[in-house]
Amino acid sequence: MGVKLLLDKAHVEGIRYFDVYRREGGYRSVEKALKEMTPDTIVEEVKKSGLRGRGGAGFPTGMKWSFIAKPEGVPRHLVCNADESEPGTFKDRYLMEFLPHLLIEGLIVSSFALGSNATYIYIRGEYAWIPDILEQAIEEARANGFLGKNILGTGFDCEIYVHRGAGAYICGEETALIESLEGKRGNPRIKPPFPAIKGAWDRPTVVNNVETLAAVVPIINMGGEEYAKIGVGKSTGTKLISACGNINKPGVYEIDMTISVEEFIYSDEYCGGIPNGKRLKACIPGGSSVPILPANLLLKTAKGETRYMNYESLSDGGFATGSMMGSGGFIVLDEDQCVVRNTYTLARFYRHESCGQCSPCREGTGWMEKILKAIDTGKGKMSDIDLLWDIQRRIEGNTICPLGDAAAWPVAAAIRHFRDEFEWHVLNPEESQRRNYGLAHYADAREVVA
Amino acid sequence: MVKFSDDKINKVNEIIARYPEGKQKSALLPLLHLAQEEFGNWLDVPVMDYVAELLQITPIEVYEVATFYSMYNLKPVGKYMFEVCQTGPCMLRGSDDIIAYIGTKLGIKPGETTADGMFTLKTVECLGACGYAPMMQLGKHFREHLTKEKVDQLIEECRSKAAQNN
Ligand SMILES: Cc1cc2nc3c(=O)[nH]c(=O)nc-3n(C[C@H](O)[C@H](O)[C@H](O)COP(=O)(O)O)c2cc1C
Ligand code: SF4
Ligand code: FES
C-alpha cells in the first residue's frame, strides 16, 4: 500500500461531519498555522513541499502564492477551482463529497497565508448536490470557531462562500472563472495582468484547484520537507488519479507517484486490469486534452524504460512519444475501441466548450469535429487526415487561452500514433461501420500487454 | 406576475451579501439557478427581466449570461429531463446505446420532449462521472452505471412520481 495523505480517512464512518473529522485529527493544521506560523512561513513551507498545482498545469503552488500583490487597503481573494470539467476527471468531486472538511481546512490555512477574508469555491453547476454538503461543513466549522470573525482568538477573519457555475468547461480556466464569478460570460481574459495582480473585482486573486488546497493540510501537519520526501524528483507528495474507461475498477485512487503505469492498470489495488481478458490498446493518462498513447509507449518510454505515474515520466519523450500528468484523469481504451470515434467525441466536446472569442479556436474546433465525424461515419477522404493535422497545428499557440491547445493536442496525438487507423477508415468506409481496427497498429502483438 | 416569495427574497439578499459591496452582479448565476427552479424550470424573458431588476443591472447583461451557460433552459422542457453524457469516457462504456435506447423507448430524439410534456432527452458533455459511466443527470442528482433495465426503472419511477403529484 502506498502512502495516503488525503484519502486515508475517506472510509471512516461519518467523516463528512465535523465531530468525526475533528476526532480523527482534523483542523490541527488550522491551529498550527494560525497560532504558530505567519503567512510568510506558511508560503515557505508550501514552497519546500514542492507541491505542484493539481488542476492540470502543475505550476509550483508556493511560487504562485508568493506572486500575490499586496497593495495597501485592497482586499485579496483566494478562489478554489472546483469547476472540474475535463473529460476523465472526477477526483475533486470525490474529495468534496466524502471529505468536505479536508477542503474547508485547507481553505482556511491557505486563506490565512494569502490574506483572504472572503474565499470562494467555484463549483461546476452540474455538481448540484455538493454545495449543500460544503455549506453544511462550512456551518459546522463556523459553529466550532474555525470560520467567521476572530478565528481561534487570533484576530483572523474568514468567510467561505460556495458559488455555483452553470455548465461551461471554459470556466475552469482561471480568468474565465473570475469573469463567471463576477456574473459574466466565461470569456477568458488576456494575460497580463495576471490574477495575482488584478483578479476578481480587480483585486489580487489566487486561483487553486481543490486537490491542491486539500494538500496544504498534510503539508502544514508534517512540514514541507517531510512532504517533499514522498514521491520522486519534482513529483512530490501524493496525487489523486480518477481512472475510467475499460478497466475493472474505475474510481479515484491516491498514489504516491512512484508506481509504474503498468502496476496502476493491472494491480488489484488500483484499476484491477481490463475486463473480459481484453488487451490494452491505448490510454489518455491525464484528462482528455493530453496526448493519447498507444499501449507500447504507455507502459514503456521510447527508450524502453518503465513509465511511471508521475509528472516527469509521463511526459518523457515530449509530445512525440510521451504525454502528460495533466489533471489525473486516466482514460483506458481496450482493443475493441475505435480511436477515430473517441477522438471525434473529444473534438465535439471542445467545439461545444469553445467560448468563441478567438477565430482559430472557434472555427478550428468546429471544422475538426466535422471532419472527424465524416471519417468516423465512413465519409472521409484521405486528404482529410492531412487537413486535420494542418488545422490543429494552426490552432495551437494562436489563441487567448489554452483551450485551443487542449483541443488541438488530442487530434494531433491520435493522428501521430494511429494514422493507420484513420487511413483504414477512409479506405474501408463500409467495413469500418461494422467492425473495429483493433490492435492492427502493432507490428508485433507481443508489444501489447494481455 | 413573476415574483419571488418573501422567503426566496431573503435567500436572494443572502446570496447578494456574499459578494463585495456594489458587486451584486456577481450573484447573477446563483439567482438564475434560483429563478429557473422557481419559475417552471426554464428562463422566460420576463423571468430574466425580473432577475435584472433584482440586481439593478440591464436585461441584456442577463440575456448574455443566460445564453452562455448550458444549464439555463431558454425553452420549456419536460417535467423530467434526461441529460445523458456522450463524451469519450462515457462512449467507451456504451453511452451511445443508452441514448439510442432512451430515444426509442420514449419515441423522441435528443433535444426533443415527449408530447405529454413529461420527458426531455438531451445529450450533454462530460459531467464528471466518467468512472461511473454510462450516466445521466436527472434534476439535482446523477444516475450512474446505467443499463437498459435501469433506464426502464427510471422512466417508471418518474411516471409514478408524476402520478402521485397530480
Ligand atoms: C480550458 C481550461 C479548463 C480548465 N479547467 C480546470 C478545472 O476544471 N479545474 C482546475 O482546477 N483547473 C482548471 N484549469 C486550470 C486553471 O486555469 C488553473 O491553472 C488552475 O485552477 C490553477 O490551480 P492549481 O495551480 O492549483 O492547479 C483549466 C484550464 C483551462 C485552460
Ligand atoms: S482559445 Fe477558445 S476558449 Fe480560449 S479564449 Fe479563445 S475561443 Fe475562447
Ligand atoms: S465522459 Fe461522461 S461523465 Fe465524463
XYZ file of C-alpha atoms and ligand atoms in Angstrom:
659
model
C 0.000 0.000 0.000
C 1.315 3.412 -0.929
C 1.269 6.445 1.334
C -2.096 8.157 1.683
C -2.264 11.751 2.822
C -5.653 12.860 1.510
C -7.884 9.807 1.362
C -6.507 7.968 4.402
C -9.677 8.755 6.367
C -12.121 8.649 3.464
C -13.731 5.433 4.677
C -14.169 6.410 8.312
C -17.875 6.354 9.007
C -19.309 9.856 9.391
C -16.083 11.607 8.292
C -18.280 14.067 6.408
C -19.298 15.559 9.760
C -17.226 17.885 11.891
C -17.176 15.852 15.105
C -15.859 12.713 13.484
C -13.422 14.624 11.293
C -12.109 16.526 14.301
C -11.787 13.363 16.376
C -9.700 11.868 13.567
C -7.224 14.734 13.878
C -8.937 17.265 11.623
C -8.308 21.028 11.835
C -4.919 20.587 13.532
C -3.293 22.396 10.619
C -5.507 25.444 11.241
C -4.424 25.570 14.879
C -0.769 25.192 13.930
C -0.885 27.697 11.058
C -2.846 30.428 12.786
C -1.165 30.159 16.182
C 2.413 29.120 15.447
C 3.077 30.354 11.922
C 2.871 33.544 9.864
C 1.555 33.901 6.312
C 5.152 34.087 5.085
C 6.300 30.951 6.887
C 3.291 29.054 5.505
C 4.216 30.119 1.966
C 7.805 28.988 2.675
C 6.568 25.615 3.903
C 4.452 25.140 0.764
C 7.475 26.078 -1.379
C 9.605 23.497 0.432
C 6.966 20.836 -0.108
C 7.404 21.094 -3.872
C 3.608 20.949 -4.272
C 2.562 21.481 -7.878
C -0.911 22.625 -8.905
C -3.232 19.660 -9.258
C -5.620 21.378 -11.696
C -3.648 20.377 -14.770
C -0.777 22.764 -15.392
C 1.414 21.593 -12.495
C 2.677 25.064 -11.586
C 4.512 25.213 -8.199
C 1.937 26.390 -5.649
C 4.303 28.113 -3.221
C 5.771 30.191 -6.017
C 2.308 31.135 -7.261
C 1.358 32.289 -3.778
C 4.472 34.423 -3.465
C 3.407 36.410 -6.565
C 0.243 37.816 -4.999
C 0.324 41.611 -4.910
C -0.309 43.291 -1.571
C -1.314 46.878 -2.266
C -2.306 48.796 0.853
C -6.009 48.721 1.666
C -7.036 46.414 -1.212
C -8.688 43.106 -0.217
C -7.220 39.901 -1.641
C -9.088 36.725 -2.513
C -8.461 33.029 -2.693
C -10.719 31.198 -5.135
C -10.943 27.429 -5.117
C -11.354 25.970 -8.578
C -13.939 23.186 -8.307
C -15.139 23.502 -11.882
C -13.759 20.041 -12.710
C -14.941 19.538 -16.281
C -12.012 17.991 -18.132
C -13.315 14.684 -19.509
C -11.903 11.801 -17.483
C -11.538 13.890 -14.322
C -13.734 13.333 -11.257
C -11.314 13.451 -8.338
C -12.307 16.836 -6.864
C -15.896 15.676 -6.714
C -14.767 12.701 -4.612
C -12.870 14.939 -2.198
C -15.770 17.354 -1.811
C -18.415 14.667 -1.442
C -16.606 12.463 1.031
C -14.091 14.755 2.753
C -15.637 18.242 2.664
C -13.875 19.245 5.879
C -10.464 18.453 4.401
C -11.104 21.056 1.714
C -12.502 23.586 4.184
C -9.481 23.036 6.453
C -7.078 23.577 3.547
C -9.010 26.676 2.503
C -8.765 28.264 5.963
C -4.993 27.755 6.165
C -4.479 28.942 2.580
C -6.748 31.962 3.108
C -4.651 32.914 6.118
C -1.440 32.542 4.103
C -2.779 34.744 1.310
C -4.695 37.203 3.460
C -8.104 36.358 2.026
C -11.004 37.239 4.305
C -13.578 36.202 1.719
C -12.773 32.977 -0.093
C -14.903 31.443 -2.833
C -15.377 27.885 -4.014
C -16.366 27.983 -7.686
C -18.071 24.640 -8.271
C -19.415 23.365 -11.586
C -23.180 23.739 -11.704
C -23.875 20.095 -12.506
C -22.486 19.010 -9.126
C -25.785 20.359 -7.846
C -25.945 18.353 -4.618
C -22.411 19.149 -3.454
C -22.917 22.812 -2.426
C -25.263 21.557 0.314
C -22.507 19.262 1.623
C -19.917 22.043 1.524
C -22.238 24.596 3.098
C -23.004 22.234 5.915
C -19.281 21.721 6.534
C -18.769 25.492 6.478
C -21.550 25.978 9.046
C -20.075 23.301 11.293
C -16.604 24.851 11.050
C -18.066 28.241 11.913
C -20.021 26.840 14.869
C -16.747 25.440 16.185
C -14.825 28.667 15.845
C -12.780 27.752 12.753
C -14.518 30.250 10.455
C -16.077 33.663 10.878
C -14.695 36.514 12.944
C -11.554 36.252 15.062
C -10.828 32.583 14.342
C -9.422 30.761 17.409
C -8.921 34.146 19.014
C -6.130 35.021 16.578
C -7.812 38.057 15.074
C -8.037 36.429 11.634
C -11.486 36.724 9.975
C -12.508 34.440 7.162
C -15.701 33.533 5.328
C -16.019 30.837 2.684
C -18.769 31.058 0.059
C -19.855 28.485 -2.495
C -20.527 29.856 -5.974
C -22.214 27.527 -8.445
C -21.365 27.660 -12.126
C -23.936 26.791 -14.747
C -22.394 24.473 -17.306
C -19.265 25.658 -19.151
C -15.932 23.819 -19.223
C -14.161 27.045 -20.089
C -14.953 28.423 -16.620
C -12.254 26.074 -15.292
C -9.695 28.372 -16.938
C -8.818 30.759 -14.141
C -9.588 34.077 -15.814
C -12.860 32.772 -17.285
C -13.685 31.525 -13.802
C -13.132 35.008 -12.433
C -15.376 36.520 -15.109
C -18.032 33.970 -14.240
C -17.677 34.728 -10.532
C -18.333 38.348 -11.428
C -21.604 37.350 -13.083
C -20.464 37.449 -16.700
C -19.992 35.079 -19.615
C -16.959 32.841 -19.156
C -14.679 34.565 -21.655
C -11.008 34.190 -20.677
C -9.118 37.428 -20.159
C -5.934 38.365 -21.944
C -2.936 37.986 -19.608
C -1.159 40.032 -18.319
C -2.391 41.349 -15.981
C -2.328 38.064 -14.098
C -4.961 37.367 -11.448
C -2.297 37.646 -8.729
C -2.163 41.361 -9.596
C -5.674 42.000 -10.927
C -8.166 39.195 -10.464
C -11.702 39.072 -9.110
C -13.166 42.589 -8.913
C -9.732 43.828 -9.963
C -8.280 42.659 -6.665
C -5.247 40.389 -6.255
C -6.549 36.830 -6.540
C -5.118 33.333 -6.352
C -6.994 30.507 -8.053
C -6.094 26.971 -6.992
C -7.531 23.551 -7.603
C -9.490 21.653 -4.912
C -6.864 18.934 -4.560
C -4.021 21.480 -4.351
C -5.728 23.250 -1.459
C -6.535 19.982 0.323
C -2.843 19.006 0.064
C -1.914 22.080 2.097
C -3.309 20.277 5.173
C -0.761 17.417 5.269
C 1.991 19.847 4.253
C 1.364 22.018 7.318
C 0.876 18.997 9.580
C 4.033 17.151 8.561
C 6.160 20.036 7.316
C 7.159 20.803 3.749
C 10.408 18.875 3.882
C 8.765 15.653 5.016
C 6.086 16.047 2.343
C 8.773 16.503 -0.308
C 10.342 13.152 0.661
C 7.249 11.349 -0.604
C 7.227 10.694 -4.322
C 10.133 11.170 -6.675
C 12.042 14.142 -8.121
C 9.759 17.092 -8.754
C 6.676 14.897 -8.322
C 6.371 15.320 -4.578
C 3.584 14.145 -2.318
C 0.599 12.176 -3.480
C -1.710 12.623 -6.450
C -5.331 11.697 -6.939
C -5.999 9.805 -10.127
C -9.525 9.309 -11.431
C -9.473 6.175 -13.534
C -12.146 5.359 -16.111
C -12.804 3.672 -19.433
C -12.241 -0.037 -19.926
C -10.920 -1.148 -16.550
C -12.294 -3.448 -13.877
C -12.240 -0.949 -11.048
C -12.959 2.605 -12.187
C -12.681 5.119 -9.375
C -10.498 7.613 -7.556
C -7.096 6.465 -6.283
C -4.427 8.225 -4.303
C -0.959 7.299 -5.498
C 2.465 8.361 -4.292
C 3.843 8.779 -7.830
C 6.454 6.035 -7.527
C 4.326 3.267 -9.071
C 4.564 2.244 -12.695
C 1.759 2.778 -15.180
C 1.596 -0.980 -15.637
C 1.086 -1.544 -11.927
C -1.578 1.142 -11.826
C -3.569 -0.501 -14.616
C -3.134 -4.141 -13.649
C -2.789 -4.233 -9.875
C -5.894 -5.096 -7.862
C -5.079 -2.249 -5.546
C -5.827 0.167 -8.403
C -7.615 -0.355 -11.735
C -7.626 -4.157 -11.477
C -6.856 -4.797 -15.142
C -9.084 -4.784 -18.203
C -12.465 -6.546 -18.231
C -13.158 -9.764 -20.132
C -9.499 -10.541 -20.729
C -9.239 -7.852 -23.376
C -5.928 -6.309 -24.275
C -4.856 -2.743 -23.746
C -4.986 -0.598 -26.861
C -4.335 2.947 -25.720
C -4.656 5.359 -22.843
C -5.148 9.069 -22.248
C -3.326 9.365 -18.941
C -4.091 12.908 -17.759
C -7.531 14.086 -18.885
C -8.915 14.437 -22.407
C -6.589 17.203 -23.557
C -3.317 15.340 -23.068
C -1.899 13.182 -25.865
C -3.253 9.653 -26.251
C -0.553 6.969 -26.142
C -0.617 3.516 -27.692
C -0.079 0.665 -25.195
C 3.597 0.136 -26.026
C 4.528 3.792 -25.465
C 2.314 3.995 -22.411
C 3.944 1.217 -20.442
C 7.492 1.922 -21.612
C 9.114 5.115 -22.826
C 10.597 5.285 -26.324
C 13.955 4.461 -24.700
C 12.464 1.225 -23.414
C 12.382 2.284 -19.767
C 9.463 1.624 -17.459
C 6.995 4.520 -17.429
C 5.857 5.734 -14.026
C 2.799 7.601 -12.813
C 4.476 10.965 -12.226
C 4.885 14.312 -13.958
C 8.352 13.665 -15.408
C 7.905 10.095 -16.524
C 4.501 10.610 -18.150
C 5.924 13.459 -20.206
C 9.151 11.622 -21.079
C 9.630 11.848 -24.833
C 7.680 15.113 -25.158
C 4.681 15.064 -27.430
C 6.484 12.847 -29.942
C 6.387 9.757 -27.730
C 5.104 10.931 -24.334
C 2.076 12.542 -22.773
C 1.289 14.440 -19.536
C 0.059 14.020 -15.980
C -2.477 16.807 -16.589
C -5.464 16.661 -14.256
C -5.001 12.987 -13.413
C -7.964 11.824 -15.496
C -6.803 8.376 -16.612
C -8.823 7.010 -19.564
C -8.169 3.435 -20.716
C -9.162 2.050 -24.131
C -9.292 -1.691 -24.706
C -8.717 -3.476 -28.016
C -12.376 -3.089 -29.061
C -12.316 0.695 -29.006
C -12.098 2.946 -32.011
C -9.572 5.762 -31.770
C -11.305 7.705 -34.545
C -14.625 7.698 -32.725
C -13.011 8.544 -29.408
C -11.200 11.474 -30.989
C -14.424 12.599 -32.634
C -16.281 12.741 -29.298
C -13.453 14.799 -27.815
C -13.437 17.186 -30.764
C -17.193 17.580 -30.342
C -16.613 18.367 -26.679
C -14.087 21.118 -27.419
C -16.266 22.647 -30.133
C -19.149 22.728 -27.663
C -16.983 24.320 -24.986
C -15.090 26.927 -27.037
C -16.136 30.373 -25.823
C -15.848 31.663 -29.374
C -13.604 34.674 -28.710
C -10.699 33.642 -30.957
C -11.286 32.577 -34.529
C -8.676 29.757 -34.674
C -10.381 28.058 -31.730
C -13.981 28.845 -32.670
C -13.632 27.875 -36.341
C -10.953 25.226 -35.894
C -12.806 23.169 -33.295
C -15.966 23.110 -35.424
C -14.045 22.154 -38.525
C -12.153 19.347 -36.785
C -15.391 17.955 -35.380
C -16.981 17.922 -38.829
C -14.064 16.151 -40.475
C -13.716 13.592 -37.687
C -17.421 12.853 -37.851
C -17.112 12.279 -41.587
C -14.205 9.870 -41.148
C -15.952 8.097 -38.270
C -19.106 7.532 -40.308
C -17.248 6.285 -43.382
C -17.495 9.508 -45.387
C -13.936 10.701 -45.035
C -11.287 11.352 -47.676
C -7.585 10.590 -47.462
C -6.778 14.316 -47.716
C -8.923 14.927 -44.619
C -6.245 13.407 -42.419
C -3.635 15.928 -43.540
C -6.221 18.672 -43.311
C -6.924 17.740 -39.689
C -3.229 17.836 -38.944
C -2.999 21.241 -40.535
C -5.969 22.670 -38.636
C -4.783 21.525 -35.241
C -1.352 22.994 -35.943
C -2.896 26.357 -36.773
C -4.880 26.454 -33.528
C -2.046 25.553 -31.201
C -0.399 28.598 -29.696
C -2.622 31.086 -31.539
C -5.341 31.674 -29.004
C -6.105 33.718 -25.891
C -6.391 30.751 -23.571
C -5.073 27.186 -23.604
C -8.436 25.644 -24.586
C -7.267 25.956 -28.170
C -4.188 23.838 -27.401
C -6.302 21.431 -25.372
C -8.490 20.884 -28.433
C -5.546 20.536 -30.791
C -3.417 18.063 -28.829
C -5.788 15.077 -28.744
C -6.282 15.284 -32.506
C -2.560 15.638 -33.147
C -1.663 12.687 -30.928
C -4.360 10.449 -32.401
C -3.045 11.061 -35.901
C 0.584 10.806 -34.804
C 0.144 7.377 -33.237
C -2.884 5.930 -35.018
C -2.689 7.293 -38.543
C -3.117 3.776 -39.926
C -6.489 3.528 -38.191
C -7.668 6.802 -39.771
C -6.487 5.607 -43.182
C -8.212 2.274 -42.731
C -11.491 4.093 -42.024
C -11.142 6.113 -45.200
C -10.186 3.100 -47.318
C -12.848 0.815 -45.834
C -15.895 3.028 -45.398
C -18.328 0.130 -45.098
C -16.286 -2.342 -43.151
C -15.320 0.350 -40.648
C -19.005 0.734 -39.778
C -19.230 -2.951 -38.898
C -16.005 -3.707 -37.091
C -13.081 -2.096 -35.369
C -9.495 -1.810 -36.419
C -8.496 -3.472 -33.172
C -4.808 -3.855 -32.474
C -3.608 -3.829 -36.060
C -1.300 -0.895 -35.227
C 1.125 -3.167 -33.553
C 3.554 -4.857 -35.944
C 4.384 -7.241 -33.132
C 1.489 -8.230 -30.921
C 3.869 -9.097 -28.079
C 4.328 -5.366 -27.612
C 0.826 -5.205 -26.235
C 0.114 -6.390 -22.751
C -2.569 -9.018 -22.396
C -46.637 38.138 -12.223
C -43.110 36.888 -11.881
C -42.130 37.436 -8.279
C -40.216 35.515 -5.611
C -41.901 34.742 -2.282
C -40.645 36.629 0.783
C -38.744 33.528 1.743
C -36.934 33.482 -1.568
C -36.293 37.219 -1.377
C -34.432 36.592 1.880
C -32.389 33.963 0.087
C -31.700 36.452 -2.731
C -30.427 39.010 -0.243
C -28.296 36.441 1.490
C -26.720 35.478 -1.840
C -26.044 39.091 -2.803
C -24.332 39.658 0.562
C -21.696 37.030 -0.306
C -20.067 39.395 -2.787
C -18.320 42.713 -2.224
C -20.404 45.838 -1.797
C -21.550 47.188 -5.165
C -20.637 43.951 -6.960
C -24.118 42.458 -6.762
C -23.910 41.391 -10.397
C -21.753 38.527 -9.118
C -24.951 37.000 -7.769
C -26.315 36.573 -11.295
C -25.507 32.885 -11.819
C -26.918 31.761 -8.448
C -30.036 33.903 -8.928
C -30.674 32.453 -12.378
C -30.471 28.968 -10.846
C -32.948 30.025 -8.192
C -35.286 31.625 -10.721
C -35.196 28.610 -13.002
C -36.126 26.296 -10.129
C -38.884 28.610 -9.015
C -40.484 29.530 -12.351
C -41.067 26.286 -14.223
C -37.568 25.020 -14.962
C -36.788 27.472 -17.730
C -35.926 31.140 -18.127
C -38.619 33.056 -19.939
C -37.861 36.682 -20.834
C -39.988 38.157 -18.020
C -38.102 35.949 -15.561
C -34.743 37.212 -16.824
C -36.020 40.805 -16.700
C -37.099 40.260 -13.112
C -33.622 39.000 -12.176
C -32.119 42.072 -13.870
C -34.366 44.284 -11.786
C -33.406 42.487 -8.558
C -29.717 43.020 -9.289
C -30.133 46.511 -10.743
C -28.425 45.555 -13.979
C -29.657 45.829 -17.568
C -31.690 42.967 -19.046
C -29.094 42.450 -21.782
C -26.498 41.598 -19.136
C -28.772 38.792 -18.017
C -29.567 37.524 -21.536
C -25.852 37.435 -22.372
C -25.174 35.184 -19.425
C -28.270 33.006 -19.720
C -27.367 32.164 -23.325
C -23.753 31.319 -22.493
C -24.241 28.584 -19.901
C -25.669 25.215 -20.859
C -27.675 24.651 -17.677
C -30.080 27.513 -18.276
C -33.055 26.397 -20.339
C -34.243 29.052 -22.731
C -37.231 26.988 -23.837
C -39.728 24.980 -21.816
C -38.526 21.460 -21.072
C -40.226 18.275 -19.962
C -41.053 17.619 -16.353
C -38.146 15.186 -16.250
C -35.032 15.919 -18.230
C -32.698 13.018 -19.007
C -29.330 14.613 -19.651
C -27.149 11.790 -20.873
C -23.405 12.240 -21.169
C -21.947 11.375 -24.568
C -18.256 12.314 -24.195
C -15.326 9.890 -24.766
C -15.119 8.098 -21.409
C -18.881 7.502 -21.350
C -18.844 6.495 -25.024
C -16.194 3.861 -24.194
C -18.684 2.314 -21.805
C -21.727 2.306 -24.034
C -23.421 5.711 -23.756
C -24.341 5.626 -27.467
C -26.509 2.562 -26.840
C -28.153 4.103 -23.797
C -29.004 7.295 -25.678
C -30.464 5.286 -28.564
C -32.414 3.092 -26.149
C -33.986 6.034 -24.316
C -34.834 7.623 -27.651
C -36.628 4.514 -28.887
C -38.351 3.905 -25.602
C -39.721 7.458 -25.373
C -40.146 7.957 -29.108
C -38.065 11.128 -29.201
C -34.688 12.249 -30.475
C -32.076 14.089 -28.420
C -33.276 17.652 -27.942
C -36.951 16.694 -28.075
C -39.706 16.462 -25.469
C -42.462 13.844 -25.362
C -45.906 15.025 -26.471
C -47.263 14.742 -22.932
C -44.547 17.131 -21.729
C -43.208 14.508 -19.367
C -39.708 13.750 -20.662
C -36.947 15.643 -22.439
C -33.919 13.792 -23.778
C -30.747 15.818 -24.007
C -27.196 14.784 -24.774
C -24.599 16.588 -22.702
C -20.828 16.704 -22.424
C -18.756 15.199 -19.587
C -20.411 15.682 -16.204
C -17.542 14.449 -14.027
C -18.818 10.937 -13.500
C -16.670 9.198 -16.102
C -15.790 6.309 -13.788
C -19.439 5.522 -13.198
C -20.466 5.543 -16.863
C -22.828 5.463 -18.614
C -24.612 8.160 -16.679
C -27.166 10.929 -16.791
C -28.199 13.930 -14.774
C -31.798 13.845 -13.587
C -32.693 17.006 -11.715
C -30.236 17.646 -8.929
C -28.640 14.202 -8.964
C -26.636 11.850 -11.147
C -27.868 8.398 -12.133
C -24.846 6.260 -12.777
C -23.863 2.804 -14.089
C -26.879 2.954 -16.423
C -28.192 -0.179 -18.103
C -31.330 -0.673 -20.179
C -33.060 -2.164 -17.130
C -32.115 0.857 -15.039
C -33.453 3.179 -17.714
C -36.769 1.276 -17.684
C -36.909 1.636 -13.904
C -36.116 5.337 -14.063
C -38.883 6.000 -16.547
C -41.319 4.123 -14.306
C -40.070 6.000 -11.271
C -40.697 9.348 -12.962
C -44.138 8.331 -14.193
C -45.286 7.171 -10.781
C -43.844 10.269 -9.107
C -45.754 12.446 -11.568
C -48.949 10.449 -10.973
C -48.597 10.919 -7.220
C -48.145 14.652 -7.591
C -51.273 15.027 -9.671
C -9.854 25.212 -20.650
C -9.297 25.060 -19.279
C -10.028 24.391 -18.309
C -9.542 24.246 -17.020
N -10.292 23.588 -16.110
C -9.843 23.479 -14.836
C -10.639 22.841 -13.849
O -11.749 22.380 -14.117
N -10.151 22.751 -12.588
C -8.922 23.280 -12.245
O -8.537 23.202 -11.099
N -8.158 23.881 -13.172
C -8.588 24.004 -14.440
N -7.815 24.662 -15.360
C -6.531 25.251 -14.919
C -6.755 26.635 -14.297
O -6.703 27.620 -15.307
C -5.704 26.976 -13.267
O -4.454 26.797 -13.840
C -5.783 26.139 -12.030
O -7.034 26.241 -11.426
C -4.721 26.578 -11.067
O -4.773 25.776 -9.904
P -3.582 24.816 -9.489
O -2.315 25.578 -9.677
O -3.882 24.523 -8.072
O -3.659 23.635 -10.377
C -8.278 24.787 -16.674
C -7.534 25.445 -17.647
C -8.032 25.574 -18.937
C -7.213 26.284 -19.950
S -8.926 29.635 -27.066
Fe -11.087 29.128 -27.403
S -11.950 29.024 -25.351
Fe -9.976 30.091 -25.135
S -10.494 32.268 -25.296
Fe -10.043 31.591 -27.368
S -12.047 30.965 -28.248
Fe -12.286 31.114 -26.013
S -17.408 11.439 -20.003
Fe -19.387 11.154 -19.237
S -19.205 11.843 -17.224
Fe -17.223 12.210 -18.002
